[in-house]
GROMACS .gro file of C-alpha atoms in nm:
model
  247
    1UNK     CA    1   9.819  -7.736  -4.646
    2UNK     CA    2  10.109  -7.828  -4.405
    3UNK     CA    3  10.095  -7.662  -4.075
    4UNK     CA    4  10.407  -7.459  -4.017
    5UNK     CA    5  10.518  -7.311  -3.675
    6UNK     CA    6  10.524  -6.953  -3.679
    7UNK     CA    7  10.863  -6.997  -3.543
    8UNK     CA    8  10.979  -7.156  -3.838
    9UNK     CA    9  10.792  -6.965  -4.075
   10UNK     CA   10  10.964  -6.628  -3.933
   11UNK     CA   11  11.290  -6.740  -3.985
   12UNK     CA   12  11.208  -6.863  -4.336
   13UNK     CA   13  11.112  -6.512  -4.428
   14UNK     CA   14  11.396  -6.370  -4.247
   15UNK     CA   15  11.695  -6.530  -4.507
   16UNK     CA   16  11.685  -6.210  -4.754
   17UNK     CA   17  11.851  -5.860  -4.586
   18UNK     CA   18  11.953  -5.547  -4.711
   19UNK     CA   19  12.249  -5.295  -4.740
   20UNK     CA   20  12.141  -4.951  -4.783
   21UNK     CA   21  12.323  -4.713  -5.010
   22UNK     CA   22  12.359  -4.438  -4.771
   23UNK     CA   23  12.529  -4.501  -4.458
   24UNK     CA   24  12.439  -4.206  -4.265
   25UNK     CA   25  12.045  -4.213  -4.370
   26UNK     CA   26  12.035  -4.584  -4.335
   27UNK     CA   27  12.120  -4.568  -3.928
   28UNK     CA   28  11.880  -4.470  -3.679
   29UNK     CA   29  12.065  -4.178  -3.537
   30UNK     CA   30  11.875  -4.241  -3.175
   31UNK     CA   31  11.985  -4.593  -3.121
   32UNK     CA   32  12.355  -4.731  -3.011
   33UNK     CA   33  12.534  -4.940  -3.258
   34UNK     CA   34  12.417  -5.243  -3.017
   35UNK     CA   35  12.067  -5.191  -3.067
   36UNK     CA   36  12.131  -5.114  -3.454
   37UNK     CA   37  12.288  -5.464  -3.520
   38UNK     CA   38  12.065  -5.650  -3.296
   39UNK     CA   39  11.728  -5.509  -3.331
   40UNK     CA   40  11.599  -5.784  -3.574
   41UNK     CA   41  11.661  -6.067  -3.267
   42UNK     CA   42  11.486  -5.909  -3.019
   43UNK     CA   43  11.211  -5.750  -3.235
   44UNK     CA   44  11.151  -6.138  -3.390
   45UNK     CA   45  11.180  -6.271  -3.042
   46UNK     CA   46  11.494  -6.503  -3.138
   47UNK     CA   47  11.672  -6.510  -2.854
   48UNK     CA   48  11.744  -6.344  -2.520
   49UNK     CA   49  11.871  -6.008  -2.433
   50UNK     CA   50  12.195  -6.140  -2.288
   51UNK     CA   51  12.156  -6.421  -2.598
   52UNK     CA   52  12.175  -6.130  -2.836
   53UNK     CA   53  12.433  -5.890  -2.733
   54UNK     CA   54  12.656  -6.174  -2.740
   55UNK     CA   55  12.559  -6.239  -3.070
   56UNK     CA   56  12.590  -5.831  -3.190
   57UNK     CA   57  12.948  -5.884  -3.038
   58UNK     CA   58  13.041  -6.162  -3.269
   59UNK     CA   59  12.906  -6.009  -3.555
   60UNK     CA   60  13.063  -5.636  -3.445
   61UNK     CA   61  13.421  -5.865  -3.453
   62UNK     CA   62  13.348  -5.992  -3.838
   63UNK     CA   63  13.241  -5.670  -3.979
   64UNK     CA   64  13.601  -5.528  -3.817
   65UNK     CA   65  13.427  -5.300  -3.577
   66UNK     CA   66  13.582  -5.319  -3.239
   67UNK     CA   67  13.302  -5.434  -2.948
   68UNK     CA   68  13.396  -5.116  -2.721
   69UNK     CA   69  13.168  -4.914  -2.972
   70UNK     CA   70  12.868  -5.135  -2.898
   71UNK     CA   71  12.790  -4.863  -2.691
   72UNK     CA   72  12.811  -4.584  -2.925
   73UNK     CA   73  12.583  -4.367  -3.171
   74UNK     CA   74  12.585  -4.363  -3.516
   75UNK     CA   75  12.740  -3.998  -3.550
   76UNK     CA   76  13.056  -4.055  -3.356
   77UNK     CA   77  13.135  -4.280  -3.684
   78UNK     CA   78  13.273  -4.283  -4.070
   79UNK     CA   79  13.123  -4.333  -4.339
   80UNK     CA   80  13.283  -4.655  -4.392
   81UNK     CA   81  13.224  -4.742  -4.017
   82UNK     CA   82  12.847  -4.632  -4.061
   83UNK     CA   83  12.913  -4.900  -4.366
   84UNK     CA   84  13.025  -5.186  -4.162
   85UNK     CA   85  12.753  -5.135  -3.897
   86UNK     CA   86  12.510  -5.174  -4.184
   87UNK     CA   87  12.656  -5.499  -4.320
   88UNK     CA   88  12.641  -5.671  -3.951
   89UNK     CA   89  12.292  -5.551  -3.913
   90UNK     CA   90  12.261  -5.765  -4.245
   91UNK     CA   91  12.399  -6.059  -4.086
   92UNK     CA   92  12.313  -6.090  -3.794
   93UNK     CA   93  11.964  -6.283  -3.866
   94UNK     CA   94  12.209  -6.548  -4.095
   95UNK     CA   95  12.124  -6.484  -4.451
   96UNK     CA   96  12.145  -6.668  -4.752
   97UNK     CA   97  12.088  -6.349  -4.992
   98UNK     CA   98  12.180  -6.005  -4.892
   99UNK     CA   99  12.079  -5.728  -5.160
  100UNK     CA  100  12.344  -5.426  -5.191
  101UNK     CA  101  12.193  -5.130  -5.298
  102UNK     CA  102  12.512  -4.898  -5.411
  103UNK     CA  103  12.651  -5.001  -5.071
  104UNK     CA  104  12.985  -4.818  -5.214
  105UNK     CA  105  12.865  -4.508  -5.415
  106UNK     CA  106  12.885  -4.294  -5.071
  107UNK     CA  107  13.238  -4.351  -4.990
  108UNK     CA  108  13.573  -4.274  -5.096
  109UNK     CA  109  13.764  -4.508  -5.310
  110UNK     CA  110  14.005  -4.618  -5.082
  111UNK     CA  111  13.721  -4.704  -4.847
  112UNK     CA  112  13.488  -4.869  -5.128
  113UNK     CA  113  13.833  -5.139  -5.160
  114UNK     CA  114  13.792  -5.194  -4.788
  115UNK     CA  115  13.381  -5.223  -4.797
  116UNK     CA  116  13.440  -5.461  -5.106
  117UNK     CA  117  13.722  -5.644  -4.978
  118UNK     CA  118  13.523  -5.735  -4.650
  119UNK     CA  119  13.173  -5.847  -4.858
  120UNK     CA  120  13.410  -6.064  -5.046
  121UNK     CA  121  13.565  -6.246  -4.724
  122UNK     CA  122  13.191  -6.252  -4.609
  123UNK     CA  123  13.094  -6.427  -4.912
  124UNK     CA  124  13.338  -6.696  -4.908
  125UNK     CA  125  13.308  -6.739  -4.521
  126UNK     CA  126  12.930  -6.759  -4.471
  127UNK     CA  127  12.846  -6.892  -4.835
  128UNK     CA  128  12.638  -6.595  -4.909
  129UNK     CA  129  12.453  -6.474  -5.247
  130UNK     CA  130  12.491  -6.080  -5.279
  131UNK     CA  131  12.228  -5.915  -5.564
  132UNK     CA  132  12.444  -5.636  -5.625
  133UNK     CA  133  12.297  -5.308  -5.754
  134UNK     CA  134  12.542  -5.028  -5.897
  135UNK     CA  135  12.628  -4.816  -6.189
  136UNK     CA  136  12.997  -4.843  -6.151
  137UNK     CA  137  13.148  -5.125  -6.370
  138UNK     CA  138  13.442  -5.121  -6.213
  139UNK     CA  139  13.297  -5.265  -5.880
  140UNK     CA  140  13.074  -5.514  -6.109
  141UNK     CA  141  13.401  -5.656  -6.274
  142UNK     CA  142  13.569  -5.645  -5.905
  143UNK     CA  143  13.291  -5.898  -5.705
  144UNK     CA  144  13.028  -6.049  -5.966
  145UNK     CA  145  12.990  -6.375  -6.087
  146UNK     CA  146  12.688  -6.316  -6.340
  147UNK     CA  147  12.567  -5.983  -6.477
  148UNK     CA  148  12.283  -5.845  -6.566
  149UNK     CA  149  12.221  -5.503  -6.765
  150UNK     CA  150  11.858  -5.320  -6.714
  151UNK     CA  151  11.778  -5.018  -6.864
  152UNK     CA  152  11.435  -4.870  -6.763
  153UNK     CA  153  11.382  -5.200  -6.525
  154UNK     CA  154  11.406  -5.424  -6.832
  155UNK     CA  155  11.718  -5.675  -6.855
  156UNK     CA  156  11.898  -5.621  -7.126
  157UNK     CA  157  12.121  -5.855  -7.159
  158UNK     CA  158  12.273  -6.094  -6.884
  159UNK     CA  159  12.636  -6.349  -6.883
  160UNK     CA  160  12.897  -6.457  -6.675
  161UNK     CA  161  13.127  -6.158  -6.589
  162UNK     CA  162  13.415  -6.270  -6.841
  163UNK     CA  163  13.229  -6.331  -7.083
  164UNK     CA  164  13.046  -6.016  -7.054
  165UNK     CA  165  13.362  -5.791  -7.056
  166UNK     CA  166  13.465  -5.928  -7.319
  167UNK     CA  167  13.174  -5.972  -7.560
  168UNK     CA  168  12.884  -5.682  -7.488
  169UNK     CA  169  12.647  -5.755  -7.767
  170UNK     CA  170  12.359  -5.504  -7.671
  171UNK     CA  171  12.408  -5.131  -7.799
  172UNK     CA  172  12.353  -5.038  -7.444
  173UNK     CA  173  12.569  -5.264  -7.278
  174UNK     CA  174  12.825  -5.162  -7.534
  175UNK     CA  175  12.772  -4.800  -7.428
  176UNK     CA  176  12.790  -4.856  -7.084
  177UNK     CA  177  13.129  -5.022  -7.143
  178UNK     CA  178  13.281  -4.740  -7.360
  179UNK     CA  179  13.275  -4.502  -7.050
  180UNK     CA  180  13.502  -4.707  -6.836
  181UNK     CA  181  13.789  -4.550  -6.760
  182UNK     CA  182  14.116  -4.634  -6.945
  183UNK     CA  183  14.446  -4.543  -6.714
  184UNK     CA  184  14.636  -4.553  -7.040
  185UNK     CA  185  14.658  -4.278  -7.299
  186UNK     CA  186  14.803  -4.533  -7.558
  187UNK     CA  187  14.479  -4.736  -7.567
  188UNK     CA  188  14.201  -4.500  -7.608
  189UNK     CA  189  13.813  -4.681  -7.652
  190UNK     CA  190  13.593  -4.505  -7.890
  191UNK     CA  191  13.335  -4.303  -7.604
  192UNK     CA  192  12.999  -4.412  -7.754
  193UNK     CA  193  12.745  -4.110  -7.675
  194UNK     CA  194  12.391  -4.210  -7.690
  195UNK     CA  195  12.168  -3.934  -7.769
  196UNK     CA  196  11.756  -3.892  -7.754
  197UNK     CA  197  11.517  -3.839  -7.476
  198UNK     CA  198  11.482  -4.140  -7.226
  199UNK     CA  199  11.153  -4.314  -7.279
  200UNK     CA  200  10.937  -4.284  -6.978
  201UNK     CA  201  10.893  -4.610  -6.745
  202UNK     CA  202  10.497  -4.492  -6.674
  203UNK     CA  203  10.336  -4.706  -6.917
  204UNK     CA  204  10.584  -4.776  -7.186
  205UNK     CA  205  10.466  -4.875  -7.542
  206UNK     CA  206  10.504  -5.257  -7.609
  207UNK     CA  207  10.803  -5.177  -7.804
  208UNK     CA  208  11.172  -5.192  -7.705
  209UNK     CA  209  11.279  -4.988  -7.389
  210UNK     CA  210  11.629  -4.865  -7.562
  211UNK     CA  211  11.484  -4.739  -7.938
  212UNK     CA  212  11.442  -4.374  -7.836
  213UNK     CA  213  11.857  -4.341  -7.764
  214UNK     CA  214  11.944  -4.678  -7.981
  215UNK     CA  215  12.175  -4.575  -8.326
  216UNK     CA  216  12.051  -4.907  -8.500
  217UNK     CA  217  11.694  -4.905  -8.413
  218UNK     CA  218  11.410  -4.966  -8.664
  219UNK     CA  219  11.063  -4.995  -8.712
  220UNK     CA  220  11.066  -5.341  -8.584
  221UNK     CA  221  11.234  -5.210  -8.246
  222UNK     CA  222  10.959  -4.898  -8.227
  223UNK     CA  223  10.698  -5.114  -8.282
  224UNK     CA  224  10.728  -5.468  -8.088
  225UNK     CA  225  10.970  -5.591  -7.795
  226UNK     CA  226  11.217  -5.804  -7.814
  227UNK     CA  227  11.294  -6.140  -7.639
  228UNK     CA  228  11.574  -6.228  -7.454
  229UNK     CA  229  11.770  -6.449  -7.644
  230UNK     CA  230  12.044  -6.699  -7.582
  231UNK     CA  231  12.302  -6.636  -7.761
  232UNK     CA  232  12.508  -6.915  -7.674
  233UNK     CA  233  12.775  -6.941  -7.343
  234UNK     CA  234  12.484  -6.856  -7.136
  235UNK     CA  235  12.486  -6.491  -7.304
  236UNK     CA  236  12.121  -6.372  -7.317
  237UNK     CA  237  12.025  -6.033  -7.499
  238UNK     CA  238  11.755  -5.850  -7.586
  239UNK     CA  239  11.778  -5.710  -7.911
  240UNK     CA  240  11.578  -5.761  -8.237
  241UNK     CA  241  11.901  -5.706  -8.451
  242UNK     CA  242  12.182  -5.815  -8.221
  243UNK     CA  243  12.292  -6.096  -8.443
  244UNK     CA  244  12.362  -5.875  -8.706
  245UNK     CA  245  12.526  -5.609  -8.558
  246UNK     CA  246  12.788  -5.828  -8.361
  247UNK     CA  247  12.870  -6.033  -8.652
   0.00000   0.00000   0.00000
């Protein structure tokens, strides 16, 4: 076994943070946006005191937050402020993935643009990986590069972002897409309402996740799980009968 410094070994489990979904339960209402950002370098004994508040000042500059607030608490702030303070806490340690969990769903919609927009110039910037976690499909069209549908923490079927827009092959995928909003009243989608109870996650039958709600489900689909295929184009799905229906 190779003998790693515990230096090294700390920062190799520090390259994975976190956006939280809600910006005012996420901040620690006692602390000053200083000590928010740049708790992770002193707590992991990084670097200096003076070392670090240079650092939370860099960051604070980044994230669009002016460096006269470094002084400030987390109530004298926006929601989409709170927001920003949440991403440079996610940065500041230098990650390579950061996971957003709804890091939108709080805010208004002309603040999600501005949340997005700024994630986006972070990306390109700092060469970062987001795992992005939302319901809204217009945000996963807006910033991802490969999709993946769950449903009841299974994948359901994963592609490339084009190619998922404009091929869903799995019924719930297909769903999902029906109740995007069309700003047009010449060009209408069909709504596809599923209907049936949702199965429970607490020890689910070995059987596929979707049958309960799924229109085309059989006995095959009640009584065995599928695999997730490829379907070709790096489009995987998992559906016992998707060839057929999406012929």
């Amino acid at each position: 076994m190779q003998n790693v410094p515990k230096k090294e070994m700390r920062a190799k489990r520090l390259q994975m943070q976190m956006v939280f979904q809600d910006p005012y339960a996420s901040l620690n209402p006692r602390m000053t946006v200083g000590n928010i950002i740049g708790e992770a370098l002193l707590d992991h004994k990084l670097m200096s005191k003076a070392e670090a508040r240079e650092k939370v000042l860099e960051t604070m500059e980044i994230c669009g937050l002016p460096t006269y607030y470094i002084n400030r608490y987390p109530h004298e702030f926006s929601g989409g402020q709170r927001q920003r303070i949440g991403i440079a806490r996610s940065l500041i340690l230098n990650p390579e993935l950061i996971v957003c969990d709804e890091p939108v769903s709080a805010l208004d919609v002309s603040i999600q643009a501005q949340i997005l927009n700024l994630l986006m110039d972070l990306q390109e910037e700092k060469n970062l990986t987001y795992m992005f976690i939302t319901h809204d499909m217009s945000v996963v069209k807006h910033i991802s590069d490969d999709i993946a549908v769950m449903y009841l923490g299974q994948v359901v079927e994963k592609a490339e972002y084009q190619e998922l827009f404009a091929r869903p092959l799995h019924p719930y995928s297909q769903a999902l897409f029906s109740a995007i909003p069309v700003p047009s009243i010449h060009n209408r989608q069909k709504r596809i309402v599923l209907k049936g109870e949702i199965t429970s996650p607490v020890n689910p039958k070995p059987c596929c996740r979707f049958a309960a709600r799924c229109p085309y489900a059989t006995d095959l689909c009640r009584e065995r799980e599928p695999e997730l295929r490829d379907m070709g184009n790096n489009h995987f799905v998992k559906c016992h009968r998707v060839e057929e229906l999406n012929k």
